[in-house]
Amino acid sequence: MTYYVYLIFNGDPVHIMEGFLPAIWCIVWFAISIPVIALGIYKLNKLVKEKREILPLLAVAGAFIFVLSSLKLPSVNGSCSHPTGTGIGAIMFGPAITAVLSTIVLIYQALFLAHGGLTTLGANVFSMGIVGPVLSYLIYKAGMKAKLNFYFVVFLATTLGDWATYIVTSTELALAFPAGDVLSFAGFLSSFSKFVAIFAITQVPLAIVEGAVSALLFKYVIEVKSDILVEMHVLEDSVVRKIRGLSA
Amino acid sequence: MTNILDDYALISPLRHRNNWLKLAIVLFGLLVGVSSTSPVPPLFIALCMSFTTIALGRAPLKIYLKLLLAPLGFAVVGILIIAFFSGSGQELLSFKLMGYPLSVRKDGLELALLVLARSISGMCCLYFLALTTPMIELFAVLKASRLPEAFIELSMLIYRYIFVFLDMALSIRYAQTVRLGYSSFRRSLHSLSMLGSTLFVRSWEQGDKLFLAMNSRCYDGKMALFEVHRPVGAPELLLTSAYFFLTLALLYLTKNASIV
């Protein structure tokens, strides 16, 4: 029970706290996350060698994600909550780069804000830096291909990405603390359903709010400076024109 | 909140100690903390780390307690709820829904205490690092490690820009609040999105400027850092090894002990 209470009052159930996972699970999640981060760094190195101007841009992007995730979202049910910011990151920069950026951001969050921790970094990177962004990116790409409304696609991608993050976090916690003494499928399921149910109180509305904020954020960016998005290959020129109501 | 931790680190006397030693102490504490099976070693680590941070690192006691109390408050709530649960019997069926398995309450309590102790010790270790070691010192360590160059450069630049954008975000938020931008839920949504988009556009422009500025100063993908050589003194070494030895001894002694 403690861990449920703990995480809810923390207001921030997506970050698993320092010391929360037993050693073996810390290792497992690091082992899963590190290859993906390594791939991201490899891509990053290649990108930086090709276009040197990309590094400062990525740096401000990382700082942007950090600051975005430290802002308080308008609350629906009185809980204090922050956006993950990784959905927007995935749409703008792609999942591989977002994995590297969120790793750095998570380390800073652990050191500056005591959100998350160093031993639980692997688990947090997996849920917030890998699974969430990858899903957001896939949904975004699929939605744009299907020629759905751009804002609706952004909303969907961010919200579903956030839900994926919270489901993965619940899975990580349920694997570490299954019902019963040893890890069994039934014990895992029973524990998982509890974590999911309790997190749902804060996470389901939170993800919807973050989805709405992300969609509005893109609306304002398109109003003010749509050429950035075209330059970054987030949107095609024709789509921007259509959204702004201009003739092609 | 954010620059406060780093500010205290900058004026801490422990800042001038060997970075590798401090990192080793922190990593040791974290690893022993998560691998212990009894709450005693983590609590011992928490005590030692707190003492070092306050007495040797000169972190203000009030700030430190406040930092610790934030998560500790929830811990106390958790403990109280557990005590309440183990005292009552089967009739609290609605609470079973909340996920408390009444049949294993001794195990549950023990596990809860253990996780609580681990979390506290983890927090103490992290605060020790955060309050005595400024980020700049850690970058020197990162440079010496074999991590990829681009990753380290990226971390350093991100670190720099976090503070620039935080300032920006705070002043925008202030301006919006004064104009009643957060007076209702609908308005908050719009204000926050506007803040985010402005932040994004500005950070993009800042990135362009940064590239120009760094390029005109002959940036070639590597920022040179000056690492101060700080030898580990005998008293530090002695103290650290005593601490390591005691913790390991405790870990061994409490391996099969149960406190509930």
Short mmCIF file of C-alpha atoms in Angstrom, two decimals:
data_model
loop_
_atom_site.label_atom_id
_atom_site.label_comp_id
_atom_site.label_asym_id
_atom_site.label_seq_id
_atom_site.Cartn_x
_atom_site.Cartn_y
_atom_site.Cartn_z
CA MET A 1 0.00 0.00 0.00
CA THR A 2 2.76 2.43 0.84
CA TYR A 3 4.00 2.65 -2.66
CA TYR A 4 0.59 3.50 -4.00
CA VAL A 5 0.07 6.23 -1.43
CA TYR A 6 3.59 7.46 -1.84
CA LEU A 7 3.36 7.91 -5.54
CA ILE A 8 -0.06 9.49 -5.55
CA PHE A 9 0.85 12.13 -3.03
CA ASN A 10 4.04 12.72 -4.89
CA GLY A 11 1.64 13.98 -7.54
CA ASP A 12 3.99 12.62 -10.09
CA PRO A 13 3.43 8.93 -10.54
CA VAL A 14 5.27 8.70 -13.83
CA HIS A 15 8.69 9.07 -12.23
CA ILE A 16 9.62 6.07 -10.12
CA MET A 17 11.37 7.37 -7.03
CA GLU A 18 14.97 6.74 -6.04
CA GLY A 19 15.32 3.50 -4.09
CA PHE A 20 11.88 2.28 -5.03
CA LEU A 21 12.88 -0.62 -7.25
CA PRO A 22 14.90 -3.56 -5.93
CA ALA A 23 18.41 -3.94 -7.36
CA ILE A 24 17.55 -6.71 -9.78
CA TRP A 25 14.85 -4.66 -11.50
CA CYS A 26 17.11 -1.62 -11.70
CA ILE A 27 19.57 -3.76 -13.65
CA VAL A 28 16.89 -5.24 -15.90
CA TRP A 29 15.53 -1.84 -16.94
CA PHE A 30 18.99 -0.43 -17.47
CA ALA A 31 19.83 -3.42 -19.64
CA ILE A 32 16.75 -2.75 -21.76
CA SER A 33 17.20 1.00 -21.99
CA ILE A 34 20.93 1.28 -22.63
CA PRO A 35 20.94 -0.26 -26.15
CA VAL A 36 18.21 2.15 -27.24
CA ILE A 37 20.06 5.14 -25.81
CA ALA A 38 23.25 3.91 -27.45
CA LEU A 39 21.44 3.77 -30.77
CA GLY A 40 20.16 7.31 -30.17
CA ILE A 41 23.65 8.55 -29.38
CA TYR A 42 25.01 6.85 -32.49
CA LYS A 43 22.36 8.62 -34.59
CA LEU A 44 23.10 11.85 -32.79
CA ASN A 45 26.82 11.58 -33.52
CA LYS A 46 26.13 10.97 -37.18
CA LEU A 47 23.72 13.88 -37.33
CA VAL A 48 26.15 16.24 -35.62
CA LYS A 49 28.98 15.22 -37.95
CA GLU A 50 26.80 15.92 -40.98
CA LYS A 51 25.26 19.15 -39.78
CA ARG A 52 27.13 20.89 -37.04
CA GLU A 53 24.40 23.44 -36.50
CA ILE A 54 22.14 20.72 -35.15
CA LEU A 55 23.85 20.42 -31.75
CA PRO A 56 22.85 23.87 -30.40
CA LEU A 57 19.34 23.27 -31.69
CA LEU A 58 19.12 19.93 -29.92
CA ALA A 59 20.45 21.55 -26.76
CA VAL A 60 17.72 24.16 -26.70
CA ALA A 61 15.24 21.41 -27.52
CA GLY A 62 16.38 19.44 -24.45
CA ALA A 63 16.15 22.51 -22.26
CA PHE A 64 12.70 23.15 -23.72
CA ILE A 65 11.56 19.66 -22.74
CA PHE A 66 12.94 20.13 -19.23
CA VAL A 67 11.24 23.48 -18.69
CA LEU A 68 7.99 22.24 -20.24
CA SER A 69 7.97 19.28 -17.88
CA SER A 70 8.56 21.51 -14.85
CA LEU A 71 5.49 23.65 -15.57
CA LYS A 72 2.36 22.85 -13.63
CA LEU A 73 -0.62 21.70 -15.66
CA PRO A 74 -4.04 23.13 -14.90
CA SER A 75 -5.49 20.64 -12.49
CA VAL A 76 -8.69 18.74 -13.05
CA ASN A 77 -9.06 16.92 -9.76
CA GLY A 78 -6.85 18.85 -7.38
CA SER A 79 -3.70 16.81 -7.91
CA CYS A 80 -0.54 18.69 -8.72
CA SER A 81 0.83 17.43 -11.97
CA HIS A 82 3.35 18.16 -14.66
CA PRO A 83 3.36 17.30 -18.35
CA THR A 84 5.93 14.80 -19.56
CA GLY A 85 6.77 16.91 -22.58
CA THR A 86 8.13 13.89 -24.38
CA GLY A 87 5.13 13.57 -26.71
CA ILE A 88 5.84 16.98 -28.20
CA GLY A 89 9.53 16.09 -28.33
CA ALA A 90 8.81 12.90 -30.26
CA ILE A 91 6.61 14.70 -32.80
CA MET A 92 9.21 17.41 -33.33
CA PHE A 93 12.49 15.54 -33.18
CA GLY A 94 11.68 11.87 -33.70
CA PRO A 95 11.92 9.05 -31.13
CA ALA A 96 15.66 8.29 -31.25
CA ILE A 97 16.73 11.85 -30.48
CA THR A 98 13.95 12.18 -27.90
CA ALA A 99 15.30 9.10 -26.08
CA VAL A 100 18.71 10.76 -25.68
CA LEU A 101 17.22 14.13 -24.73
CA SER A 102 14.88 12.64 -22.17
CA THR A 103 17.72 10.64 -20.63
CA ILE A 104 19.62 13.87 -20.02
CA VAL A 105 16.47 15.62 -18.83
CA LEU A 106 15.68 12.75 -16.43
CA ILE A 107 19.18 12.91 -14.95
CA TYR A 108 18.75 16.63 -14.34
CA GLN A 109 15.31 16.12 -12.86
CA ALA A 110 16.74 13.56 -10.47
CA LEU A 111 19.60 15.84 -9.44
CA PHE A 112 17.76 19.17 -9.29
CA LEU A 113 14.21 18.36 -8.37
CA ALA A 114 14.55 14.91 -6.79
CA HIS A 115 12.00 13.68 -9.35
CA GLY A 116 12.92 10.11 -10.15
CA GLY A 117 16.37 8.85 -9.29
CA LEU A 118 19.63 7.44 -10.54
CA THR A 119 19.03 3.75 -9.79
CA THR A 120 15.55 3.99 -11.24
CA LEU A 121 16.83 5.93 -14.26
CA GLY A 122 16.74 2.89 -16.52
CA ALA A 123 13.10 2.19 -15.70
CA ASN A 124 12.12 5.83 -16.09
CA VAL A 125 13.95 6.18 -19.38
CA PHE A 126 12.19 3.09 -20.67
CA SER A 127 8.71 4.35 -19.80
CA MET A 128 9.09 8.08 -20.46
CA GLY A 129 11.89 8.26 -22.98
CA ILE A 130 11.32 5.19 -25.11
CA VAL A 131 7.85 3.64 -25.06
CA GLY A 132 5.83 6.87 -24.78
CA PRO A 133 7.69 8.82 -27.49
CA VAL A 134 7.84 5.85 -29.90
CA LEU A 135 4.10 5.36 -29.64
CA SER A 136 3.43 9.11 -29.99
CA TYR A 137 5.63 9.24 -33.06
CA LEU A 138 3.97 6.23 -34.69
CA ILE A 139 0.50 7.60 -34.05
CA TYR A 140 1.52 10.98 -35.38
CA LYS A 141 2.99 9.52 -38.56
CA ALA A 142 0.01 7.22 -39.12
CA GLY A 143 -2.48 9.99 -38.44
CA MET A 144 -0.80 12.40 -40.83
CA LYS A 145 -0.65 9.74 -43.50
CA ALA A 146 -4.37 9.12 -43.05
CA LYS A 147 -4.85 12.87 -43.59
CA LEU A 148 -6.66 13.37 -40.31
CA ASN A 149 -6.97 16.80 -38.75
CA PHE A 150 -3.49 17.86 -37.59
CA TYR A 151 -4.54 19.11 -34.15
CA PHE A 152 -6.57 15.99 -33.52
CA VAL A 153 -3.56 13.84 -34.42
CA VAL A 154 -1.29 15.80 -32.06
CA PHE A 155 -3.86 15.46 -29.30
CA LEU A 156 -4.21 11.74 -29.90
CA ALA A 157 -0.46 11.13 -30.13
CA THR A 158 0.34 12.99 -26.91
CA THR A 159 -2.53 11.55 -24.90
CA LEU A 160 -1.97 7.96 -25.98
CA GLY A 161 1.80 8.37 -25.51
CA ASP A 162 1.19 9.52 -21.94
CA TRP A 163 -1.13 6.62 -21.27
CA ALA A 164 1.45 4.21 -22.63
CA THR A 165 4.01 5.76 -20.30
CA TYR A 166 1.79 5.29 -17.29
CA ILE A 167 0.89 1.73 -18.24
CA VAL A 168 4.58 0.87 -18.60
CA THR A 169 5.31 2.48 -15.22
CA SER A 170 2.56 0.37 -13.68
CA THR A 171 4.03 -2.71 -15.32
CA GLU A 172 7.47 -1.90 -13.94
CA LEU A 173 6.09 -1.45 -10.44
CA ALA A 174 3.91 -4.55 -10.64
CA LEU A 175 6.84 -6.67 -11.79
CA ALA A 176 8.91 -5.41 -8.86
CA PHE A 177 6.10 -5.72 -6.31
CA PRO A 178 3.78 -8.52 -7.45
CA ALA A 179 1.04 -9.79 -5.19
CA GLY A 180 2.22 -12.89 -3.35
CA ASP A 181 5.79 -13.79 -2.48
CA VAL A 182 7.23 -14.79 -5.81
CA LEU A 183 6.69 -13.39 -9.24
CA SER A 184 3.84 -15.23 -10.89
CA PHE A 185 1.59 -14.20 -13.73
CA ALA A 186 -1.50 -14.04 -11.52
CA GLY A 187 0.35 -12.04 -8.87
CA PHE A 188 1.66 -9.69 -11.50
CA LEU A 189 -1.81 -9.18 -12.97
CA SER A 190 -3.43 -8.53 -9.63
CA SER A 191 -0.75 -6.01 -8.65
CA PHE A 192 -0.74 -4.45 -12.12
CA SER A 193 -4.48 -3.88 -12.10
CA LYS A 194 -4.18 -2.07 -8.76
CA PHE A 195 -1.37 0.19 -9.89
CA VAL A 196 -3.18 0.96 -13.13
CA ALA A 197 -6.44 1.68 -11.35
CA ILE A 198 -4.87 4.00 -8.80
CA PHE A 199 -2.71 5.85 -11.31
CA ALA A 200 -5.73 6.26 -13.55
CA ILE A 201 -7.17 8.76 -11.07
CA THR A 202 -4.44 11.24 -11.89
CA GLN A 203 -3.07 10.02 -15.20
CA VAL A 204 -6.17 9.65 -17.35
CA PRO A 205 -7.33 13.27 -17.03
CA LEU A 206 -3.74 14.51 -16.94
CA ALA A 207 -2.93 12.94 -20.29
CA ILE A 208 -6.03 14.48 -21.83
CA VAL A 209 -5.04 17.91 -20.52
CA GLU A 210 -1.53 17.48 -21.84
CA GLY A 211 -2.94 16.40 -25.20
CA ALA A 212 -5.09 19.54 -25.35
CA VAL A 213 -2.18 21.76 -24.34
CA SER A 214 0.07 20.16 -26.97
CA ALA A 215 -2.51 20.65 -29.71
CA LEU A 216 -3.01 24.30 -28.71
CA LEU A 217 0.75 24.76 -28.49
CA PHE A 218 1.10 23.66 -32.10
CA LYS A 219 -1.77 25.96 -33.06
CA TYR A 220 0.04 28.96 -31.64
CA VAL A 221 3.35 27.94 -33.20
CA ILE A 222 1.67 27.66 -36.60
CA GLU A 223 0.08 31.07 -36.14
CA VAL A 224 3.35 32.73 -35.19
CA LYS A 225 6.12 30.86 -36.94
CA SER A 226 4.96 27.99 -39.07
CA ASP A 227 8.17 27.95 -41.12
CA ILE A 228 10.04 26.34 -38.23
CA LEU A 229 7.81 23.28 -38.42
CA VAL A 230 8.29 23.02 -42.16
CA GLU A 231 12.03 23.37 -41.76
CA MET A 232 12.05 20.58 -39.19
CA HIS A 233 9.99 18.32 -41.46
CA VAL A 234 7.24 18.10 -38.87
CA LEU A 235 4.70 19.36 -41.36
CA GLU A 236 4.57 19.69 -45.10
CA ASP A 237 4.23 23.16 -46.54
CA SER A 238 0.91 22.28 -48.15
CA VAL A 239 -0.51 21.07 -44.83
CA VAL A 240 0.48 24.30 -43.10
CA ARG A 241 -1.18 26.30 -45.83
CA LYS A 242 -4.31 24.24 -45.53
CA ILE A 243 -4.40 24.69 -41.75
CA ARG A 244 -3.90 28.42 -42.00
CA GLY A 245 -6.61 28.64 -44.64
CA LEU A 246 -4.31 29.93 -47.36
CA SER A 247 -4.49 28.82 -50.95
CA ALA A 248 -1.65 26.56 -51.99
CA MET B 1 13.82 25.80 -6.39
CA THR B 2 15.94 24.69 -9.27
CA ASN B 3 18.94 26.90 -8.96
CA ILE B 4 18.81 26.84 -5.18
CA LEU B 5 20.26 23.33 -4.97
CA ASP B 6 23.09 24.21 -7.29
CA ASP B 7 23.66 27.53 -5.51
CA TYR B 8 24.23 25.76 -2.20
CA ALA B 9 26.59 23.37 -3.90
CA LEU B 10 28.65 26.27 -5.20
CA ILE B 11 29.32 27.65 -1.72
CA SER B 12 29.70 24.29 0.01
CA PRO B 13 33.18 23.60 1.42
CA LEU B 14 32.89 20.02 0.15
CA ARG B 15 32.85 21.41 -3.36
CA HIS B 16 36.64 21.49 -3.22
CA ARG B 17 36.98 17.80 -2.46
CA ASN B 18 37.72 15.13 -4.99
CA ASN B 19 34.75 14.62 -7.30
CA TRP B 20 35.45 10.95 -7.90
CA LEU B 21 35.46 10.24 -4.18
CA LYS B 22 32.10 11.97 -3.76
CA LEU B 23 30.64 10.12 -6.70
CA ALA B 24 31.94 6.83 -5.35
CA ILE B 25 30.32 7.53 -1.98
CA VAL B 26 26.99 8.34 -3.60
CA LEU B 27 27.00 5.35 -5.93
CA PHE B 28 28.00 3.07 -3.08
CA GLY B 29 25.12 4.39 -0.99
CA LEU B 30 22.62 3.97 -3.80
CA LEU B 31 23.72 0.45 -4.64
CA VAL B 32 23.83 -0.81 -1.07
CA GLY B 33 20.50 0.91 -0.46
CA VAL B 34 18.66 -0.91 -3.22
CA SER B 35 20.30 -4.27 -2.58
CA SER B 36 19.73 -4.42 1.16
CA THR B 37 17.00 -6.68 2.48
CA SER B 38 16.58 -4.98 5.83
CA PRO B 39 15.72 -1.33 6.51
CA VAL B 40 18.72 -0.92 8.84
CA PRO B 41 21.56 -0.38 6.33
CA PRO B 42 19.60 2.17 4.28
CA LEU B 43 18.75 4.12 7.41
CA PHE B 44 22.40 4.04 8.45
CA ILE B 45 23.36 5.38 5.02
CA ALA B 46 20.72 8.09 5.29
CA LEU B 47 22.06 9.15 8.66
CA CYS B 48 25.69 9.27 7.50
CA MET B 49 24.83 11.14 4.32
CA SER B 50 22.68 13.68 6.16
CA PHE B 51 25.41 14.25 8.72
CA THR B 52 28.02 14.74 5.99
CA THR B 53 25.80 17.08 4.00
CA ILE B 54 24.93 19.27 6.97
CA ALA B 55 27.99 19.15 9.21
CA LEU B 56 30.74 18.92 6.60
CA GLY B 57 28.94 20.29 3.56
CA ARG B 58 27.41 23.21 5.50
CA ALA B 59 24.04 22.83 3.86
CA PRO B 60 21.50 24.91 5.81
CA LEU B 61 19.63 22.57 8.15
CA LYS B 62 16.30 24.24 7.50
CA ILE B 63 16.51 23.85 3.74
CA TYR B 64 17.73 20.29 4.06
CA LEU B 65 14.87 19.30 6.33
CA LYS B 66 12.40 20.95 4.01
CA LEU B 67 13.81 19.04 1.07
CA LEU B 68 13.65 15.77 2.96
CA LEU B 69 10.23 16.47 4.40
CA ALA B 70 8.61 16.84 1.02
CA PRO B 71 8.76 13.10 0.27
CA LEU B 72 8.88 12.09 3.96
CA GLY B 73 5.45 13.55 4.54
CA PHE B 74 3.98 11.01 2.15
CA ALA B 75 5.96 8.26 3.83
CA VAL B 76 4.36 9.03 7.18
CA VAL B 77 0.92 8.98 5.61
CA GLY B 78 1.71 5.59 4.10
CA ILE B 79 2.90 4.17 7.40
CA LEU B 80 -0.18 5.43 9.23
CA ILE B 81 -2.46 3.86 6.68
CA ILE B 82 -0.67 0.56 7.00
CA ALA B 83 -0.94 0.62 10.77
CA PHE B 84 -4.63 1.35 10.40
CA PHE B 85 -5.09 -1.53 8.00
CA SER B 86 -3.28 -4.15 10.03
CA GLY B 87 -5.36 -3.23 13.10
CA SER B 88 -8.70 -3.94 11.51
CA GLY B 89 -10.04 -7.14 10.06
CA GLN B 90 -12.03 -8.35 7.14
CA GLU B 91 -14.91 -5.91 7.26
CA LEU B 92 -13.07 -3.22 5.33
CA LEU B 93 -13.99 -4.75 2.04
CA SER B 94 -14.12 -1.46 0.18
CA PHE B 95 -10.48 -0.86 1.04
CA LYS B 96 -9.50 -4.16 -0.39
CA LEU B 97 -10.44 -2.57 -3.66
CA MET B 98 -7.71 -0.01 -3.12
CA GLY B 99 -5.23 -2.83 -3.42
CA TYR B 100 -4.19 -3.83 0.08
CA PRO B 101 -3.80 -7.59 0.36
CA LEU B 102 -4.92 -8.15 3.96
CA SER B 103 -3.74 -11.75 4.06
CA VAL B 104 -0.05 -10.86 3.80
CA ARG B 105 -0.02 -7.88 6.10
CA LYS B 106 3.17 -8.77 7.97
CA ASP B 107 5.05 -9.15 4.71
CA GLY B 108 3.40 -6.04 3.40
CA LEU B 109 4.40 -3.97 6.39
CA GLU B 110 7.97 -5.25 6.25
CA LEU B 111 8.21 -4.54 2.56
CA ALA B 112 6.70 -1.11 3.05
CA LEU B 113 9.26 -0.23 5.72
CA LEU B 114 12.06 -1.53 3.56
CA VAL B 115 10.97 0.49 0.51
CA LEU B 116 10.51 3.51 2.73
CA ALA B 117 14.03 3.17 4.15
CA ARG B 118 15.50 2.64 0.71
CA SER B 119 13.77 5.71 -0.66
CA ILE B 120 14.95 7.86 2.24
CA SER B 121 18.53 6.69 1.86
CA GLY B 122 18.35 7.25 -1.89
CA MET B 123 17.07 10.79 -1.36
CA CYS B 124 19.83 11.51 1.16
CA CYS B 125 22.48 10.28 -1.27
CA LEU B 126 21.07 12.38 -4.10
CA TYR B 127 20.83 15.46 -1.91
CA PHE B 128 24.41 14.92 -0.76
CA LEU B 129 25.52 15.02 -4.38
CA ALA B 130 23.22 17.90 -5.33
CA LEU B 131 24.12 20.07 -2.33
CA THR B 132 27.88 19.59 -2.38
CA THR B 133 28.78 19.17 -6.02
CA PRO B 134 27.88 21.83 -8.58
CA MET B 135 27.06 20.58 -12.04
CA ILE B 136 30.23 22.20 -13.46
CA GLU B 137 32.33 19.83 -11.38
CA LEU B 138 30.36 16.85 -12.60
CA PHE B 139 30.98 17.86 -16.21
CA ALA B 140 34.69 17.55 -15.60
CA VAL B 141 34.05 14.00 -14.37
CA LEU B 142 31.87 13.27 -17.39
CA LYS B 143 34.63 14.50 -19.68
CA ALA B 144 37.11 12.15 -18.05
CA SER B 145 34.71 9.22 -18.44
CA ARG B 146 34.48 7.55 -21.81
CA LEU B 147 31.00 8.74 -22.63
CA PRO B 148 30.48 9.95 -26.22
CA GLU B 149 31.55 13.52 -26.86
CA ALA B 150 28.26 14.64 -28.38
CA PHE B 151 26.32 13.39 -25.36
CA ILE B 152 28.45 15.41 -22.95
CA GLU B 153 28.37 18.55 -25.08
CA LEU B 154 24.63 18.22 -25.30
CA SER B 155 24.31 17.82 -21.53
CA MET B 156 26.40 20.93 -20.90
CA LEU B 157 24.45 23.07 -23.35
CA ILE B 158 21.13 21.79 -22.01
CA TYR B 159 22.26 22.63 -18.49
CA ARG B 160 23.05 26.17 -19.54
CA TYR B 161 19.75 26.69 -21.34
CA ILE B 162 17.55 25.21 -18.65
CA PHE B 163 18.14 28.30 -16.55
CA VAL B 164 17.69 30.72 -19.44
CA PHE B 165 14.34 29.19 -20.35
CA LEU B 166 13.18 28.79 -16.78
CA ASP B 167 13.64 32.52 -16.29
CA MET B 168 11.78 33.15 -19.51
CA ALA B 169 8.94 30.80 -18.58
CA LEU B 170 8.61 32.31 -15.11
CA SER B 171 8.39 35.87 -16.38
CA ILE B 172 5.87 34.93 -19.06
CA ARG B 173 3.84 33.08 -16.48
CA TYR B 174 3.97 36.06 -14.17
CA ALA B 175 2.79 38.39 -16.91
CA GLN B 176 -0.03 36.00 -17.74
CA THR B 177 -1.09 35.61 -14.12
CA VAL B 178 -1.23 39.39 -13.65
CA ARG B 179 -3.56 39.55 -16.66
CA LEU B 180 -5.79 36.86 -15.10
CA GLY B 181 -4.56 34.26 -17.55
CA TYR B 182 -4.96 31.48 -15.00
CA SER B 183 -8.29 32.52 -13.53
CA SER B 184 -10.25 29.61 -14.95
CA PHE B 185 -9.51 26.16 -16.28
CA ARG B 186 -10.18 27.14 -19.90
CA ARG B 187 -7.99 30.19 -19.68
CA SER B 188 -5.23 28.20 -17.98
CA LEU B 189 -5.20 25.77 -20.88
CA HIS B 190 -4.84 28.56 -23.40
CA SER B 191 -2.30 30.48 -21.34
CA LEU B 192 -0.15 27.42 -20.79
CA SER B 193 -0.22 26.53 -24.48
CA MET B 194 0.70 30.08 -25.41
CA LEU B 195 3.54 29.97 -22.91
CA GLY B 196 4.77 26.68 -24.39
CA SER B 197 4.59 27.89 -27.97
CA THR B 198 6.38 31.15 -27.19
CA LEU B 199 9.00 29.19 -25.33
CA PHE B 200 9.42 26.90 -28.30
CA VAL B 201 9.73 29.72 -30.85
CA ARG B 202 12.13 31.63 -28.66
CA SER B 203 14.24 28.60 -27.91
CA TRP B 204 14.47 27.89 -31.62
CA GLU B 205 15.66 31.43 -32.30
CA GLN B 206 18.04 31.14 -29.38
CA GLY B 207 19.44 27.96 -30.90
CA ASP B 208 20.17 29.77 -34.15
CA LYS B 209 21.88 32.59 -32.30
CA LEU B 210 23.84 30.14 -30.20
CA PHE B 211 25.16 28.38 -33.26
CA LEU B 212 26.25 31.67 -34.79
CA ALA B 213 27.89 32.83 -31.58
CA MET B 214 29.73 29.57 -31.04
CA ASN B 215 30.76 29.24 -34.66
CA SER B 216 32.23 32.72 -34.72
CA ARG B 217 34.30 31.71 -31.71
CA CYS B 218 35.70 28.69 -33.56
CA TYR B 219 33.57 26.02 -31.89
CA ASP B 220 34.63 22.66 -33.24
CA GLY B 221 32.32 20.37 -31.32
CA LYS B 222 34.38 20.36 -28.16
CA MET B 223 34.27 22.75 -25.27
CA ALA B 224 37.47 22.74 -23.32
CA LEU B 225 36.99 22.40 -19.58
CA PHE B 226 39.50 23.04 -16.88
CA GLU B 227 39.59 20.26 -14.36
CA VAL B 228 41.14 21.13 -11.05
CA HIS B 229 43.29 18.37 -9.71
CA ARG B 230 42.21 17.57 -6.18
CA PRO B 231 44.09 14.79 -4.44
CA VAL B 232 42.19 12.73 -1.89
CA GLY B 233 43.46 13.51 1.62
CA ALA B 234 44.23 10.87 4.24
CA PRO B 235 41.39 11.91 6.62
CA GLU B 236 38.84 11.71 3.82
CA LEU B 237 40.09 8.35 2.73
CA LEU B 238 40.02 7.04 6.28
CA LEU B 239 36.52 8.35 6.92
CA THR B 240 35.20 6.98 3.67
CA SER B 241 36.67 3.54 4.17
CA ALA B 242 35.34 3.43 7.72
CA TYR B 243 31.91 4.33 6.38
CA PHE B 244 32.08 1.73 3.63
CA PHE B 245 33.26 -0.93 6.04
CA LEU B 246 30.56 -0.20 8.62
CA THR B 247 27.82 -0.16 6.00
CA LEU B 248 28.95 -3.44 4.50
CA ALA B 249 29.18 -5.00 7.95
CA LEU B 250 25.64 -3.85 8.71
CA LEU B 251 24.47 -5.18 5.39
CA TYR B 252 25.95 -8.57 6.19
CA LEU B 253 24.67 -8.67 9.77
CA THR B 254 21.09 -7.74 8.88
CA LYS B 255 20.91 -10.05 5.91
CA ASN B 256 18.31 -12.36 7.39
CA ALA B 257 17.05 -10.20 10.20
CA SER B 258 13.43 -9.22 10.39
CA ILE B 259 12.33 -6.25 12.43
CA VAL B 260 8.58 -6.69 12.39
#
